[in-house]
Coordinates of C-alpha atoms (C1' of nucleotides) in Angstrom, one line a residue:
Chain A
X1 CA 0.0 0.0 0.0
X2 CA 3.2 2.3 -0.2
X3 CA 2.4 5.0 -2.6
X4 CA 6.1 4.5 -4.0
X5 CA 4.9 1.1 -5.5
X6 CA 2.6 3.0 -7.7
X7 CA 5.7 5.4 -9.2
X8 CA 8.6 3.3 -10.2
X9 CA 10.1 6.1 -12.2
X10 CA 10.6 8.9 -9.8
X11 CA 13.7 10.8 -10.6
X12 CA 13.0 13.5 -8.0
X13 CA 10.9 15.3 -5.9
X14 CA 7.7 14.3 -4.3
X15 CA 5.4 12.4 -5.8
X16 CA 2.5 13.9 -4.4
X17 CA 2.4 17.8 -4.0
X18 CA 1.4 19.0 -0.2
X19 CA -2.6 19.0 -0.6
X20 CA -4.0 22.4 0.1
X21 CA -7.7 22.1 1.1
X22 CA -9.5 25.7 0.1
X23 CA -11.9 27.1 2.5
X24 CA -15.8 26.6 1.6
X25 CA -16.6 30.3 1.2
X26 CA -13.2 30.5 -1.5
X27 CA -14.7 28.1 -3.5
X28 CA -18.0 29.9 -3.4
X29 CA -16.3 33.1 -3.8
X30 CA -14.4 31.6 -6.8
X31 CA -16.9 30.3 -8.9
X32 CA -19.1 33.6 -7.9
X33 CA -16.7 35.6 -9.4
X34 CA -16.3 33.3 -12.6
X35 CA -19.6 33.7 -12.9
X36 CA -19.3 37.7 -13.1
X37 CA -16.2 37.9 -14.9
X38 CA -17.3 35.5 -18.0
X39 CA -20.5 38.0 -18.4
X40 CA -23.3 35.2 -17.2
X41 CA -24.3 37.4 -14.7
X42 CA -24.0 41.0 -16.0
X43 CA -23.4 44.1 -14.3
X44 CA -27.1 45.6 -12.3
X45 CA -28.3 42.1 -12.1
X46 CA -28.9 40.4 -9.0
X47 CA -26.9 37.1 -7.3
X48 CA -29.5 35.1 -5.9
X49 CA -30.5 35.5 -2.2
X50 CA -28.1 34.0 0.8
X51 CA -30.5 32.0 1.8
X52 CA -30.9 30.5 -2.1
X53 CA -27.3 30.2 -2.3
X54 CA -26.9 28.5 0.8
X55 CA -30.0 25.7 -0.5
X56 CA -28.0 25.8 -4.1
X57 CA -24.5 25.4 -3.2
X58 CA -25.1 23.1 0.5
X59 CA -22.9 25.2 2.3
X60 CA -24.2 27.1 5.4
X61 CA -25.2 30.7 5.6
X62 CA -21.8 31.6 7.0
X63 CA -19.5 30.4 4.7
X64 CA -22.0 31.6 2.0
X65 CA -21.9 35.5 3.3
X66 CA -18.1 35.2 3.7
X67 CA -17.9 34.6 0.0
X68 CA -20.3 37.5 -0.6
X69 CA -17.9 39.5 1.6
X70 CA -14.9 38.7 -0.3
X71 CA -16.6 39.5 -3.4
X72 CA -17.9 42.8 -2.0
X73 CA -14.0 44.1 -0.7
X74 CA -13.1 43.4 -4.5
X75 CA -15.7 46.1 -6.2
X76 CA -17.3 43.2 -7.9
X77 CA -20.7 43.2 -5.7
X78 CA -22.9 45.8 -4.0
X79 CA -25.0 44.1 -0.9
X80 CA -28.2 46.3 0.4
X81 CA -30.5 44.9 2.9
X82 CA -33.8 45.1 2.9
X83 CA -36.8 43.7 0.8
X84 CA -35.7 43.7 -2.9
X85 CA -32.1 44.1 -1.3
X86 CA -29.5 41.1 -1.9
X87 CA -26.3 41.2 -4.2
X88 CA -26.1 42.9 -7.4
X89 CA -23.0 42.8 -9.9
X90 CA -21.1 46.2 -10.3
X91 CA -17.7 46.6 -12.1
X92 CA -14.8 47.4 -9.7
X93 CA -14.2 51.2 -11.2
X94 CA -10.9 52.6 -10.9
X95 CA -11.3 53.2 -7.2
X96 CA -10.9 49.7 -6.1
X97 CA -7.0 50.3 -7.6
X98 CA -6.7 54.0 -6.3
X99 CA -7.8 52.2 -2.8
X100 CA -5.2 49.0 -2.8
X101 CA -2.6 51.0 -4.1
X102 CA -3.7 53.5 -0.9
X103 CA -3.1 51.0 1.0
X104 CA 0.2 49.8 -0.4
X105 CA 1.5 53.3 0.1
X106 CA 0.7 53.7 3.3
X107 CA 1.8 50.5 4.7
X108 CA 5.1 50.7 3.0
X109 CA 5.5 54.0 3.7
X110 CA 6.4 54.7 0.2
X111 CA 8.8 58.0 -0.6
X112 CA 6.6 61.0 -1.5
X113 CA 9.7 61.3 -3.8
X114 CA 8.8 57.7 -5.5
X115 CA 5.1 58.9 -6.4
X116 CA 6.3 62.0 -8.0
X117 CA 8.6 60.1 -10.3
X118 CA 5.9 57.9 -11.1
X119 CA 3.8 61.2 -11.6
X120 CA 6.8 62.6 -13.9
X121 CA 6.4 59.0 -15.9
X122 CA 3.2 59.3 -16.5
X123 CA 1.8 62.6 -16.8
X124 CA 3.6 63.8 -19.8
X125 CA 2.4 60.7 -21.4
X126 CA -1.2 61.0 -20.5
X127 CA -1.1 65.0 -21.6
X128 CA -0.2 63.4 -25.1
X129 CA -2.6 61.2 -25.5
X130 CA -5.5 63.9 -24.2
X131 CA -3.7 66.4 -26.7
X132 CA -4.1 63.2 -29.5
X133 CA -7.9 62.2 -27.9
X134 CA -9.6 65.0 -26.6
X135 CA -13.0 65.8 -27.1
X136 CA -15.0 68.9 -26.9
X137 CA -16.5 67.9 -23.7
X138 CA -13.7 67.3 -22.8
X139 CA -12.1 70.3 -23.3
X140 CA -15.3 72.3 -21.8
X141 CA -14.6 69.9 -18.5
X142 CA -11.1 71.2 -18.5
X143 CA -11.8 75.2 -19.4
X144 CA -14.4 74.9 -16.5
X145 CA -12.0 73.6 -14.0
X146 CA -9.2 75.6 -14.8
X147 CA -11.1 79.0 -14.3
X148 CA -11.9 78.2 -10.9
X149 CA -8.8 77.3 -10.6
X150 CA -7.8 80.8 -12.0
X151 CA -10.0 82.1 -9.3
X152 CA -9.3 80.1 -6.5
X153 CA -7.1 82.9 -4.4
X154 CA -6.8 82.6 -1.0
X155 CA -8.3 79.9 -0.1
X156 CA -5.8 77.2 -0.5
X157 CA -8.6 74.5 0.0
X158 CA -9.8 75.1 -3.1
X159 CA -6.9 75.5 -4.9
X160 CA -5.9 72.1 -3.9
X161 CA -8.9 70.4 -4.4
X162 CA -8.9 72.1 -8.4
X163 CA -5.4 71.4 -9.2
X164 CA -6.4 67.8 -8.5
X165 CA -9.5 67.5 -10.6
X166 CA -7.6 69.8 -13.3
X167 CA -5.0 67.1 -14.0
X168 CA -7.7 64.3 -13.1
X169 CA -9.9 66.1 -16.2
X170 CA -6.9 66.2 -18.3
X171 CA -5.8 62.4 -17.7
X172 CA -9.5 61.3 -18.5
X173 CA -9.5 63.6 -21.5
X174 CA -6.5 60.7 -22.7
X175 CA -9.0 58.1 -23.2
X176 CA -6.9 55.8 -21.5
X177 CA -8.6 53.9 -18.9
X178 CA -5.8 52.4 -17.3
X179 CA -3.3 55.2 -17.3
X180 CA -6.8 57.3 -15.5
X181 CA -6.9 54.5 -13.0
X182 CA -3.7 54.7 -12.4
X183 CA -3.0 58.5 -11.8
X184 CA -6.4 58.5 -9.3
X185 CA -4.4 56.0 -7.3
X186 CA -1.1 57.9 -7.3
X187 CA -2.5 61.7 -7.0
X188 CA -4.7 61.1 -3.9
X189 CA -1.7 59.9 -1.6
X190 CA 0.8 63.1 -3.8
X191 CA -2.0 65.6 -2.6
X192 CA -2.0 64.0 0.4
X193 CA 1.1 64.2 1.6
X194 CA 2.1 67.7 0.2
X195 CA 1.9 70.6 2.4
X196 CA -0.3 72.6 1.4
X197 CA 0.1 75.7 3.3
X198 CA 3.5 76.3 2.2
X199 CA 3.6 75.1 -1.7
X200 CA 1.3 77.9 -1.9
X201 CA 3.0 81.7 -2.1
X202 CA 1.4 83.9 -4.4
X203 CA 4.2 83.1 -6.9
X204 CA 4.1 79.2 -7.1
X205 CA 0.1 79.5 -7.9
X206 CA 0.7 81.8 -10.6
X207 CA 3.0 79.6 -12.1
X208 CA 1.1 77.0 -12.1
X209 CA -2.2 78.5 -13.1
X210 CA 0.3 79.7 -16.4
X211 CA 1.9 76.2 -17.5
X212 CA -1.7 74.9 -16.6
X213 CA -3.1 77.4 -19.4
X214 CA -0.5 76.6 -21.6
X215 CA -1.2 72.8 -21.4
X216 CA -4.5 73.3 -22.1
X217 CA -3.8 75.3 -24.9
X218 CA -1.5 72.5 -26.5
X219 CA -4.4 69.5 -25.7
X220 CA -6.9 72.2 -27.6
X221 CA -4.6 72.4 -30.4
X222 CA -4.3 68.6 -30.8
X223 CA -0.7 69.0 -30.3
X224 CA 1.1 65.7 -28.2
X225 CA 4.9 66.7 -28.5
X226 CA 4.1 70.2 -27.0
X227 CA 1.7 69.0 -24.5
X228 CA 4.1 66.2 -23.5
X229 CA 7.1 68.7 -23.0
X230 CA 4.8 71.5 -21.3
X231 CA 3.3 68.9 -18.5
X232 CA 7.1 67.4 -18.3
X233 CA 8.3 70.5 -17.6
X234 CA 5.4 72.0 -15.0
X235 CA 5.9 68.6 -13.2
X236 CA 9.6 69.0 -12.9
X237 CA 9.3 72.2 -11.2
X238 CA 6.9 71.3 -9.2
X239 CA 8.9 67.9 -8.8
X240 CA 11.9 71.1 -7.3
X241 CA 10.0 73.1 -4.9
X242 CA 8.2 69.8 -3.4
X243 CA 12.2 68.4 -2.8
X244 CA 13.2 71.8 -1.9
X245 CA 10.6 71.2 0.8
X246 CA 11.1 68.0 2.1
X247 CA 14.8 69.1 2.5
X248 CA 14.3 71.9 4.7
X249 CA 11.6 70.0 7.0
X250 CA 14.3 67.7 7.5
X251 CA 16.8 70.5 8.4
X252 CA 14.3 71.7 10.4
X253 CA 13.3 68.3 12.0
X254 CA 17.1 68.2 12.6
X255 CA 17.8 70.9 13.8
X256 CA 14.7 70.4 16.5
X257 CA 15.9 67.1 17.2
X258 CA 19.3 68.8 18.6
Chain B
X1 CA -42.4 68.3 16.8
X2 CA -41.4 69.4 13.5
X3 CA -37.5 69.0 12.6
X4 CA -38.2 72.3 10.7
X5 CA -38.8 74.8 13.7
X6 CA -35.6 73.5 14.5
X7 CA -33.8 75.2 11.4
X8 CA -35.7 77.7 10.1
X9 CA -32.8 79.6 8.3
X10 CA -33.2 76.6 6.0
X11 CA -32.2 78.0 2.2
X12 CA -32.0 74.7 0.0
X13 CA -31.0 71.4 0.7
X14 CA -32.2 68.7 3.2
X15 CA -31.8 69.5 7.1
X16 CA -30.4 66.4 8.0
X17 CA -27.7 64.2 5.9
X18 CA -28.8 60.9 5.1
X19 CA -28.0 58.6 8.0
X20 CA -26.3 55.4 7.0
X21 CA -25.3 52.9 9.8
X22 CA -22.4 51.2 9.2
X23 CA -22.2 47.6 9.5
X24 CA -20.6 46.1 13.0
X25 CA -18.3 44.5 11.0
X26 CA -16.9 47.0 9.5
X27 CA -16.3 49.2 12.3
X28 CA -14.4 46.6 13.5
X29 CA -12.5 46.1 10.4
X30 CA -12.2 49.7 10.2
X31 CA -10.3 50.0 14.0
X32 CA -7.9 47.1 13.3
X33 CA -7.1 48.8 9.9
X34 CA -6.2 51.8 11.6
X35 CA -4.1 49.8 14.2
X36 CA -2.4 48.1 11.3
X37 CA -1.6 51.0 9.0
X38 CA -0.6 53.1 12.6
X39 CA 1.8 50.2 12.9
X40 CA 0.9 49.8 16.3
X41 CA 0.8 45.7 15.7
X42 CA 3.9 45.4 13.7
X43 CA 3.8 42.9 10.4
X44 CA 4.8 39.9 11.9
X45 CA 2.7 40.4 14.8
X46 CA -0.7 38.7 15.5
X47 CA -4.2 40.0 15.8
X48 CA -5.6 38.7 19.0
X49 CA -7.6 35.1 18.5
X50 CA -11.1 35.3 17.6
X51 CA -12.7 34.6 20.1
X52 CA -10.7 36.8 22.3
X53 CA -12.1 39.6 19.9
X54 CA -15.3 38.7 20.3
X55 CA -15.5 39.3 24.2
X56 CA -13.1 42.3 23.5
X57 CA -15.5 44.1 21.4
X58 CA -19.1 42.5 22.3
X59 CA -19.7 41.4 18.7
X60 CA -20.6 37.9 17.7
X61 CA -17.9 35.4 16.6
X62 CA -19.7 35.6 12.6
X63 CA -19.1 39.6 12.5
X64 CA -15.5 39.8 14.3
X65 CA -14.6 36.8 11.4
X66 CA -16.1 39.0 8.3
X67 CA -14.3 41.8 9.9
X68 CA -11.2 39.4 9.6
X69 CA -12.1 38.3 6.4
X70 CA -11.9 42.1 5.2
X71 CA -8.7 42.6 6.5
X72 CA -7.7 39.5 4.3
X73 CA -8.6 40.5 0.9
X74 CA -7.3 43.5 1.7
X75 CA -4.3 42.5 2.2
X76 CA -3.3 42.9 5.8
X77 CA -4.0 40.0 7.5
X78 CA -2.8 36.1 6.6
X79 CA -4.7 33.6 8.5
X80 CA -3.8 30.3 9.7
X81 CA -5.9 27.6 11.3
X82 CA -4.6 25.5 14.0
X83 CA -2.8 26.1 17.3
X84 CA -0.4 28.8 17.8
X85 CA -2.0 29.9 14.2
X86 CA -4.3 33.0 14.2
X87 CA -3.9 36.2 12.0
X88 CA -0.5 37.8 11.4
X89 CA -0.3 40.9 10.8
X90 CA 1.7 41.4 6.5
X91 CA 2.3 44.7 4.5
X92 CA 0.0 44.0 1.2
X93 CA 2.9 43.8 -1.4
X94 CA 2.3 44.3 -4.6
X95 CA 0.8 41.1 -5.9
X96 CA -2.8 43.3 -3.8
X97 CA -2.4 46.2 -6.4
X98 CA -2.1 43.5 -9.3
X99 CA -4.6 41.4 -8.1
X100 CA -7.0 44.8 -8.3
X101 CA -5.9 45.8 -11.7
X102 CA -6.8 42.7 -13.4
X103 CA -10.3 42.6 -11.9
X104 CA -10.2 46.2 -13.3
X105 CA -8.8 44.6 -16.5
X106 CA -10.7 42.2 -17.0
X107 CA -14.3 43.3 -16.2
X108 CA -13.9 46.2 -18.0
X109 CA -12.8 44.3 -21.0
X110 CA -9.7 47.3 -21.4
X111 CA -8.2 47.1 -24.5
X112 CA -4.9 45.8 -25.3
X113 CA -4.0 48.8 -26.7
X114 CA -4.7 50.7 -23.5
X115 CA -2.6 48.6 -21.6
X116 CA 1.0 48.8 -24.1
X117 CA 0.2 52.8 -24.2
X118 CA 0.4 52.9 -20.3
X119 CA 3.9 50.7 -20.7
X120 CA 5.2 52.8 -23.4
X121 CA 4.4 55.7 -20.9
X122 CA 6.3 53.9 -18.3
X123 CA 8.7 51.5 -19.2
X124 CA 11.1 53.9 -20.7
X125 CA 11.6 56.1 -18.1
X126 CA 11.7 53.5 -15.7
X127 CA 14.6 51.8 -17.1
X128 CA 16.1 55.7 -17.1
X129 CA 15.5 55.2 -13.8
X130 CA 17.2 51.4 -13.4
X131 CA 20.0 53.1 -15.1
X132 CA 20.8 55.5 -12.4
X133 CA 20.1 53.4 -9.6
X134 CA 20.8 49.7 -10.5
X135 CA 23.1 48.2 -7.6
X136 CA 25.5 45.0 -9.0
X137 CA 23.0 42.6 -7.7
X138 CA 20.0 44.5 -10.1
X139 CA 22.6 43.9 -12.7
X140 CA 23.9 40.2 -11.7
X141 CA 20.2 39.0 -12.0
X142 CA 18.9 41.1 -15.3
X143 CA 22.0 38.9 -17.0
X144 CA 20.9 36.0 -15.6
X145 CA 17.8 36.1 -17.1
X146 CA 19.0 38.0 -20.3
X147 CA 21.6 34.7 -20.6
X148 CA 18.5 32.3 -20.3
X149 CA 16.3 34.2 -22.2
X150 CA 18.8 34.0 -25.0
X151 CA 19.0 30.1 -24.8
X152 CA 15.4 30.2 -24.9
X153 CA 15.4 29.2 -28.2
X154 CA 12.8 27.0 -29.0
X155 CA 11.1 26.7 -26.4
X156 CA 7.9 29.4 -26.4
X157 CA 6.8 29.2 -22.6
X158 CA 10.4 30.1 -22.0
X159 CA 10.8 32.8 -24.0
X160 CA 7.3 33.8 -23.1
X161 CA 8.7 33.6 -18.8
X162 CA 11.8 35.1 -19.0
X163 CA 10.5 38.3 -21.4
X164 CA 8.8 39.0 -18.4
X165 CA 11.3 38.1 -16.0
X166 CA 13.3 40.4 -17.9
X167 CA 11.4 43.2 -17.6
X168 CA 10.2 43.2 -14.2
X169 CA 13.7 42.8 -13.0
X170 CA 14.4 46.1 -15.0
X171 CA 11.5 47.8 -13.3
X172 CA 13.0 46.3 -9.6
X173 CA 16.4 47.6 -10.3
X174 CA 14.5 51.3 -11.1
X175 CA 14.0 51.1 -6.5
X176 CA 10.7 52.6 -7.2
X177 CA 8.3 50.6 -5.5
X178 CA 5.4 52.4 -7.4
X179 CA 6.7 52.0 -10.5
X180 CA 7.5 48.5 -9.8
X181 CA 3.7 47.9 -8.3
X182 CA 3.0 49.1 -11.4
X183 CA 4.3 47.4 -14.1
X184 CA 3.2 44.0 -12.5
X185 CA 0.1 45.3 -12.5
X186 CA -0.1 45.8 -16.4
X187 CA 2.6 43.3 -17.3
X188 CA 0.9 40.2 -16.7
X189 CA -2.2 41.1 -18.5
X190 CA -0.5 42.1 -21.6
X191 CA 1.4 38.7 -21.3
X192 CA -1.9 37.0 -21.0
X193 CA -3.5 39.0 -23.5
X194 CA -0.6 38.4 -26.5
X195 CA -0.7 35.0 -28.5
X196 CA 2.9 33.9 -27.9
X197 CA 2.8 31.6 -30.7
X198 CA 2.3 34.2 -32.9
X199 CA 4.6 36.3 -32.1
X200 CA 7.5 34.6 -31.9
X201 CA 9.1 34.1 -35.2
X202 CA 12.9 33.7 -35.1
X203 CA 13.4 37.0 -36.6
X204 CA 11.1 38.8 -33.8
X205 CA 12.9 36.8 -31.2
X206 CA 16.0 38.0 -32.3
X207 CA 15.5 41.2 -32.4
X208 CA 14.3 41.1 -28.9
X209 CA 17.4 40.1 -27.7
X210 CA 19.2 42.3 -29.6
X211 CA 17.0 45.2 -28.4
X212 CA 17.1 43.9 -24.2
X213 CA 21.3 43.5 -24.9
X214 CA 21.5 46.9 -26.1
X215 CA 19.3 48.6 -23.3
X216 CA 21.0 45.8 -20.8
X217 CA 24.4 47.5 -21.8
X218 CA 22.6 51.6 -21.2
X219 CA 21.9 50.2 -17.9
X220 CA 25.6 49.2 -17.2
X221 CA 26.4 52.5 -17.9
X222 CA 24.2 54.2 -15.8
X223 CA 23.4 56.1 -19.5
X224 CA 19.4 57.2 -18.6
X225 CA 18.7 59.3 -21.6
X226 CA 20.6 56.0 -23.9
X227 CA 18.5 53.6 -22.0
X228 CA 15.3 56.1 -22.2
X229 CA 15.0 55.6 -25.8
X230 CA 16.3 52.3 -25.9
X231 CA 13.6 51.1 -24.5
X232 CA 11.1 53.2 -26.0
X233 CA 12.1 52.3 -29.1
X234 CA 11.9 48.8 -28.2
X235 CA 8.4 49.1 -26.8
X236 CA 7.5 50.9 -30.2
X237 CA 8.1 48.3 -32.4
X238 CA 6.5 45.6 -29.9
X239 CA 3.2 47.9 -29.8
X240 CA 3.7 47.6 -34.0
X241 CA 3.8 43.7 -34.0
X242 CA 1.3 43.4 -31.6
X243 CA -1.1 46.4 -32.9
X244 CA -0.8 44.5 -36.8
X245 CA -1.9 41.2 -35.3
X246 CA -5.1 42.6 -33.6
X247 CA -5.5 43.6 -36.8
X248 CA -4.8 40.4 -38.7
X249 CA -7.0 38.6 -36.1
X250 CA -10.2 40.9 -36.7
X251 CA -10.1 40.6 -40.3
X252 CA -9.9 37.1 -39.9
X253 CA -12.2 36.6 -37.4
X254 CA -14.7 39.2 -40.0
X255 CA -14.0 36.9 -43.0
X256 CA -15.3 34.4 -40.9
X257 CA -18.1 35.9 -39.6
X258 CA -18.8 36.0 -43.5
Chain C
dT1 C1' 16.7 9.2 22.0
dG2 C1' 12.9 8.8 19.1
dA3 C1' 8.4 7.7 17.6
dC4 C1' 3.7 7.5 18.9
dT5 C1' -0.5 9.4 21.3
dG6 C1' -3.5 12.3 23.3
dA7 C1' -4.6 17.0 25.0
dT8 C1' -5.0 21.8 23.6
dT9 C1' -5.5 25.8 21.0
dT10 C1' -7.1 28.0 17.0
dG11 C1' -9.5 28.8 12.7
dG12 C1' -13.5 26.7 9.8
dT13 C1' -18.2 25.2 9.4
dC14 C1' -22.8 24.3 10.6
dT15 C1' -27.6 25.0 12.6
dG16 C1' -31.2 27.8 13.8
dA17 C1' -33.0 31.6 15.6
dT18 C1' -33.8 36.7 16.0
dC19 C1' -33.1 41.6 14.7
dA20 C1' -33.2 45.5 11.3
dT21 C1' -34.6 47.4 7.0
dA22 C1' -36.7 48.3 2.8
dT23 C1' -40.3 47.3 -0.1
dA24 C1' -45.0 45.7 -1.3
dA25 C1' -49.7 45.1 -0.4
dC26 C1' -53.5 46.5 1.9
dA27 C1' -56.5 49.4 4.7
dT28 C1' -58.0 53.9 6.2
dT29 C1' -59.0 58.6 5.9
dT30 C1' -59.9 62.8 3.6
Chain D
dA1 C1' -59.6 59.1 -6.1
dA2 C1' -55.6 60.5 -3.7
dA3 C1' -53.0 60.8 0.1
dT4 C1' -51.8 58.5 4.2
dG5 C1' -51.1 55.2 7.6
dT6 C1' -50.6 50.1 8.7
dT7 C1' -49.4 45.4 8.2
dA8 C1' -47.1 41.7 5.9
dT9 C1' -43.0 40.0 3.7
dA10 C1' -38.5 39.4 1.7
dT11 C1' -33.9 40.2 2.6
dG12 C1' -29.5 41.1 4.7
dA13 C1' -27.2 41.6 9.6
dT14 C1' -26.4 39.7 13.9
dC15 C1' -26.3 36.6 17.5
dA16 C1' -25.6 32.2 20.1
dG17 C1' -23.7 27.8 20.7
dA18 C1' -22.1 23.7 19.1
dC19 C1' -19.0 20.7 16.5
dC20 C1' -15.2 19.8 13.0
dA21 C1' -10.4 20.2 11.3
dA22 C1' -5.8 21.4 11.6
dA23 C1' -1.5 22.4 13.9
dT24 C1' 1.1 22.3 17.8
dC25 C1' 2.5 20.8 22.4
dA26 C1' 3.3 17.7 26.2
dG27 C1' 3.7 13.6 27.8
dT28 C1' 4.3 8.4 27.3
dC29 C1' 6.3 4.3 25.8
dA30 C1' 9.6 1.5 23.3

DNA sequence: TGACTGATTTGGTCTGATCATATAACATTT
DNA sequence: AAATGTTATATGATCAGACCAAATCAGTCA
């Protein structure tokens, strides 16, 4: 009954690979999420109650609503209680990325100077494309923002909150799904972790409100080199003061520490 | 009685917010998050047992375990049954952020053509970037895997590995975790997503080592600009193989719709 | 010493009930 | 008839307690 009798011809390793029994609700959760993926169970329709699930698939109502659970952490489900409540398939959306890369960069504590690399990557890039891709919505999107923008003095609330809906606007102007998803998941945690109060003299906001015009005015006239070149170089000087920054906090931080 | 005597400055817009209560379990969830992420319990470290947090916080044993569950997908936790098992405490890594783009991928049915523009937006710069900061380690393994991916002949799985190998080991050596997060994000899709058999004819394969030798040697160097366009060019005329059999396939695939 | 054996701890699963909520169906009043 | 209030019902959320399964530990026996 040895189970080497029944391989003669083992040259090496083990013959059997260490058996790893999945939990209940993953196998739920799996074929759940098959059944979304492949398009049988499209996006606004209903999964069928817990309790139907639980009578379909023999499992009890626990592991059942952990597989529901899983589901709903990964964007693919939205659960309401109530009569006419239950399950009903959604599409993750982009913030399901901006929220695990979130959590990525805060855990690991990432470099504020790493996302603004990845920002100086990108950005150009997506200016391009929204130069090459743009339409006339669009474009009104992006003249609307920037205006406030343009008016935005004093309150530095504001201003914040425009500059990062300005070069939101102009990365979903690109068309370019992914490279959207992806700047939503950087920007939040750049705007985040900028100081505010002090990136803001009167100076650095005019600047910016200028190469913001003047990227816009490239992305109206279709033009990608230029609106690369202008968003590659108003990232690189903002890419300056925010090092400038971090430099003297740490002087300062230094300095306190003695 | 009325809430309105209460407020009756009232210009526009509803008196009180709609009230959502939040489920137990995600209060819960919420709290250790914030313990996590505070790095008060340390990765390595484990949650207290579940039943322990179920007379710690009053909730039943089903909510504290779909609080746990949360944490899981998410990322934070790893779980282990059996004594002296429990949940330890683990930074998400980036397999999480990978794991999010390809539901995002995949449900949303993103074109391969979005996902080589976001690499041609990326990949060059980050190998700029692997040329400035490669240690002798980065290097020792990119020629490991350039050596075997140059013995690969024949043998399409191979090739089909160590191409990606290859480039991921490039975007390592860049020490931009974001960047890194990033490109095996996209990278396995667009691995998934190209037929290998089709595009590997000997004279494509060759060119590809050619083309990873030369931006191997920029690297060396420490040469960002060479390796810049190196590897932009190199992604260019990938995109232009792969863009002309999309086409190739939907003409055939029309013809035989005819 | 070393291999077995049982106890112990911990997550995984099940059962069944009750609570909370949102809708639907119905009844009542104006 | 329309507006309003009331009850029934479907559904998720939560609870309680038990048992199962896995991994480790502690002791026993050869």
């Amino acid at each position: 009954m040895s189970l080497s009798e029944d391989n003669p011809a083992d040259a090496k390793g083990p013959m059997v690979e260490p058996i790893q029994v999945p939990k209940a609700s993953d196998i739920l959760a799996g074929k759940l999420r098959d059944l979304i993926l492949s398009g049988r169970i499209a996006p606004g329709e209903s999964l069928p109650a817990e309790r139907e699930l639980v009578s379909d698939s023999g499992l009890s109502r626990s592991s059942v609503r952990e597989a529901l659970r899983v589901l709903e952490v990964e964007g693919l489900i939205a659960t309401r209680p109530g009569r006419s409540g239950g399950s009903t398939v959604r599409l993750p959306g982009r913030s399901s990325v901006a929220r695990s890369m979130r959590l990525f960069v805060r855990s690991h504590g990432i470099r504020l100077e790493a996302l603004l690399e990845c920002r100086v990557a990108v950005e150009p890039y997506l200016a391009g494309l929204a130069a090459q891709n743009r339409t006339e919505q669009d474009l009104a999107e992006m003249r609307d923002i920037h205006q406030r923008f343009e008016q935005s003095q004093g309150d530095v609330g504001a201003y914040k909150r425009l500059n990062l809906d300005w070069h939101l606007a102009v990365a979903r102007a690109s068309r370019n799904e992914v490279l959207v998803a992806l700047m939503e998941a950087i920007a939040q945690p750049i705007f985040d972790a900028a100081d505010y109060q002090e990136v803001t003299t009167a100076e650095i906001r005019r600047d910016a409100i200028r190469a913001h015009a003047a990227i816009l005015h490239s992305i109206e006239a279709q033009d990608f080199k230029q609106a690369y070149s202008r968003m590659e170089k108003h990232l690189s000087a903002y890419a300056t003061v925010a090092r400038r920054l971090l430099v003297d906090r740490q002087a300062q931080s230094g300095a306190a520490a003695k």
